[in-house]
mmCIF file of C-alpha atoms in Angstrom:
data_model
loop_
_atom_site.group_PDB
_atom_site.id
_atom_site.type_symbol
_atom_site.label_atom_id
_atom_site.label_comp_id
_atom_site.label_asym_id
_atom_site.label_seq_id
_atom_site.Cartn_x
_atom_site.Cartn_y
_atom_site.Cartn_z
ATOM 1 C CA MET A 9 -6.151 -8.299 -52.644
ATOM 2 C CA ARG A 10 -6.081 -5.089 -51.300
ATOM 3 C CA PHE A 11 -5.838 -3.638 -47.094
ATOM 4 C CA PRO A 12 -6.877 -0.331 -46.909
ATOM 5 C CA GLU A 13 -5.531 0.190 -43.814
ATOM 6 C CA PHE A 14 -2.120 -0.162 -45.221
ATOM 7 C CA ILE A 15 0.398 3.051 -45.964
ATOM 8 C CA GLY A 16 3.421 2.312 -48.184
ATOM 9 C CA GLU A 17 4.912 0.534 -50.621
ATOM 10 C CA TRP A 18 3.983 -3.153 -51.391
ATOM 11 C CA LYS A 19 7.617 -5.155 -51.545
ATOM 12 C CA VAL A 20 7.446 -8.461 -52.757
ATOM 13 C CA GLU A 21 10.593 -10.969 -51.856
ATOM 14 C CA ARG A 22 10.864 -14.492 -51.079
ATOM 15 C CA LEU A 23 9.028 -16.311 -48.907
ATOM 16 C CA GLY A 24 12.825 -18.255 -47.645
ATOM 17 C CA ASP A 25 13.597 -14.197 -47.509
ATOM 18 C CA ILE A 26 11.411 -13.610 -44.481
ATOM 19 C CA ILE A 27 10.697 -16.582 -43.062
ATOM 20 C CA GLU A 28 13.365 -19.675 -41.131
ATOM 21 C CA PHE A 29 11.634 -23.234 -41.996
ATOM 22 C CA LYS A 30 12.594 -25.680 -39.740
ATOM 23 C CA ALA A 31 11.427 -29.280 -39.573
ATOM 24 C CA GLY A 32 10.223 -31.104 -36.679
ATOM 25 C CA TYR A 33 13.162 -33.400 -34.539
ATOM 26 C CA ALA A 34 12.210 -37.225 -34.304
ATOM 27 C CA PHE A 35 11.505 -37.007 -30.435
ATOM 28 C CA PRO A 36 12.844 -40.981 -28.735
ATOM 29 C CA SER A 37 9.602 -42.397 -27.794
ATOM 30 C CA SER A 38 11.344 -44.186 -24.984
ATOM 31 C CA GLY A 39 11.502 -41.227 -23.822
ATOM 32 C CA MET A 40 8.179 -40.097 -24.531
ATOM 33 C CA LEU A 41 5.615 -39.165 -20.905
ATOM 34 C CA ASN A 42 1.897 -39.758 -20.316
ATOM 35 C CA ALA A 43 1.587 -37.879 -17.543
ATOM 36 C CA LYS A 44 2.002 -33.880 -17.609
ATOM 37 C CA SER A 45 5.321 -32.716 -17.386
ATOM 38 C CA THR A 46 7.196 -29.719 -18.081
ATOM 39 C CA TYR A 47 7.287 -29.322 -22.651
ATOM 40 C CA GLN A 48 3.830 -30.902 -24.525
ATOM 41 C CA LEU A 49 5.227 -32.737 -27.957
ATOM 42 C CA ILE A 50 2.940 -31.138 -30.727
ATOM 43 C CA LYS A 51 2.934 -33.950 -32.857
ATOM 44 C CA MET A 52 0.406 -34.409 -36.031
ATOM 45 C CA SER A 53 -2.491 -35.274 -34.051
ATOM 46 C CA ASN A 54 -2.242 -32.049 -32.903
ATOM 47 C CA VAL A 55 -2.322 -29.810 -35.665
ATOM 48 C CA TYR A 56 -6.265 -31.261 -36.869
ATOM 49 C CA ARG A 57 -7.986 -29.172 -39.380
ATOM 50 C CA ASN A 58 -6.391 -26.256 -38.446
ATOM 51 C CA GLU A 59 -6.710 -26.340 -34.930
ATOM 52 C CA LEU A 60 -4.138 -26.897 -31.459
ATOM 53 C CA ARG A 61 -5.255 -30.034 -29.829
ATOM 54 C CA LEU A 62 -3.752 -30.459 -27.581
ATOM 55 C CA ASP A 63 -6.595 -33.467 -25.460
ATOM 56 C CA ARG A 64 -5.837 -35.267 -28.037
ATOM 57 C CA ASN A 65 -3.037 -38.813 -27.459
ATOM 58 C CA PRO A 66 -0.484 -35.788 -25.539
ATOM 59 C CA SER A 67 2.556 -36.539 -25.064
ATOM 60 C CA PHE A 68 4.720 -34.960 -23.093
ATOM 61 C CA TRP A 69 8.570 -34.303 -22.557
ATOM 62 C CA ASP A 70 10.531 -33.628 -19.278
ATOM 63 C CA ARG A 71 14.033 -31.925 -20.858
ATOM 64 C CA VAL A 72 15.649 -30.670 -23.451
ATOM 65 C CA ASN A 73 18.951 -30.954 -23.693
ATOM 66 C CA VAL A 74 21.639 -28.153 -26.734
ATOM 67 C CA LYS A 75 20.633 -30.369 -29.393
ATOM 68 C CA GLN A 76 16.695 -30.044 -28.741
ATOM 69 C CA THR A 77 16.533 -25.941 -27.317
ATOM 70 C CA GLU A 78 15.761 -25.828 -31.505
ATOM 71 C CA PHE A 79 12.725 -27.485 -31.478
ATOM 72 C CA LEU A 80 11.031 -24.902 -28.801
ATOM 73 C CA LEU A 81 7.733 -23.186 -29.839
ATOM 74 C CA LYS A 82 7.927 -19.431 -29.746
ATOM 75 C CA LYS A 83 4.675 -17.066 -29.742
ATOM 76 C CA GLY A 84 3.913 -16.182 -33.431
ATOM 77 C CA ASP A 85 5.436 -19.661 -35.007
ATOM 78 C CA THR A 86 3.723 -21.373 -37.432
ATOM 79 C CA ILE A 87 3.493 -25.043 -38.151
ATOM 80 C CA LEU A 88 2.140 -26.541 -40.754
ATOM 81 C CA THR A 89 1.628 -30.147 -41.761
ATOM 82 C CA LEU A 90 4.367 -32.235 -43.125
ATOM 83 C CA THR A 91 2.298 -35.767 -44.003
ATOM 84 C CA GLY A 92 -0.617 -37.563 -44.347
ATOM 85 C CA THR A 93 -2.940 -41.226 -45.814
ATOM 86 C CA VAL A 94 -2.384 -41.470 -49.390
ATOM 87 C CA GLY A 95 -5.680 -40.205 -51.113
ATOM 88 C CA LYS A 96 -6.478 -37.749 -48.726
ATOM 89 C CA LYS A 97 -6.203 -34.685 -48.071
ATOM 90 C CA ASP A 98 -4.742 -35.120 -44.334
ATOM 91 C CA PHE A 99 -1.737 -32.634 -44.294
ATOM 92 C CA GLY A 100 -1.115 -29.154 -45.045
ATOM 93 C CA TYR A 101 -3.170 -27.880 -42.287
ATOM 94 C CA SER A 102 -1.736 -24.918 -39.458
ATOM 95 C CA VAL A 103 -1.559 -23.081 -36.137
ATOM 96 C CA GLN A 104 -0.076 -20.807 -34.618
ATOM 97 C CA ILE A 105 2.198 -20.664 -31.718
ATOM 98 C CA ASN A 106 0.444 -18.386 -28.637
ATOM 99 C CA GLU A 107 2.957 -19.021 -26.483
ATOM 100 C CA ASP A 108 6.880 -19.077 -25.588
ATOM 101 C CA ASP A 109 8.717 -21.666 -24.367
ATOM 102 C CA LYS A 110 5.833 -24.615 -23.432
ATOM 103 C CA TYR A 111 5.526 -26.542 -26.538
ATOM 104 C CA LEU A 112 8.155 -28.939 -28.678
ATOM 105 C CA LEU A 113 7.858 -29.442 -32.556
ATOM 106 C CA ASN A 114 7.885 -32.800 -32.950
ATOM 107 C CA GLN A 115 8.734 -35.122 -36.283
ATOM 108 C CA ARG A 116 6.830 -34.583 -39.513
ATOM 109 C CA LEU A 117 6.033 -30.701 -39.239
ATOM 110 C CA VAL A 118 8.123 -27.847 -40.415
ATOM 111 C CA LEU A 119 8.236 -24.391 -38.240
ATOM 112 C CA LEU A 120 7.702 -21.522 -40.104
ATOM 113 C CA ARG A 121 9.564 -19.003 -38.021
ATOM 114 C CA GLU A 122 9.739 -15.341 -39.789
ATOM 115 C CA LYS A 123 13.474 -14.169 -39.342
ATOM 116 C CA LYS A 124 15.142 -12.377 -36.899
ATOM 117 C CA GLY A 125 14.540 -8.196 -38.153
ATOM 118 C CA LYS A 126 11.974 -9.300 -40.747
ATOM 119 C CA SER A 127 8.287 -8.424 -39.364
ATOM 120 C CA VAL A 128 5.186 -10.661 -41.004
ATOM 121 C CA ASN A 129 2.540 -10.203 -38.072
ATOM 122 C CA GLY A 130 0.135 -13.247 -39.639
ATOM 123 C CA PHE A 131 0.797 -12.797 -43.398
ATOM 124 C CA VAL A 132 3.064 -16.041 -42.541
ATOM 125 C CA GLY A 133 -0.888 -17.926 -41.192
ATOM 126 C CA GLN A 134 -2.796 -16.283 -44.173
ATOM 127 C CA VAL A 135 0.381 -17.575 -46.580
ATOM 128 C CA VAL A 136 -0.326 -21.913 -45.586
ATOM 129 C CA SER A 137 -3.461 -21.773 -45.179
ATOM 130 C CA ASN A 138 -4.239 -19.824 -48.988
ATOM 131 C CA GLU A 139 -6.708 -22.087 -51.309
ATOM 132 C CA LYS A 140 -3.730 -22.033 -54.278
ATOM 133 C CA PHE A 141 -0.761 -22.588 -51.769
ATOM 134 C CA LEU A 142 -2.469 -25.354 -50.636
ATOM 135 C CA ASP A 143 -3.532 -26.344 -53.836
ATOM 136 C CA ASP A 144 -0.021 -26.911 -55.190
ATOM 137 C CA PHE A 145 1.247 -27.961 -51.965
ATOM 138 C CA LEU A 146 -1.068 -31.188 -51.626
ATOM 139 C CA ARG A 147 -0.185 -31.379 -55.093
#
């Protein structure tokens, strides 16, 4: 694949060298709120067919402790669903986050965030939505 606007040398790097991977946190259901609050939990049901659907089964969280701040999502983060229904291709969906510190990453999702000093400008979202990546991932 070529990009005519690209000027410079291509450099091959392992994804793990430029991206931080972090699994979501198991926020206890006893602390989840139905009414809108400070943070919305991003759950499997909110990442639907590569769209962020905040209206699907919304859950909210009032405040975060020190441990939970690790799961605050940032603008530019990509999240990917990890599990689904046996025999169906209903996982491997991904979305990019467009706002800072409004959402918390719940379990069964993984965060893909560019490492400090690395600029990937949406590249990760392209990789994880690529058919070859998804075939390997779903296998």
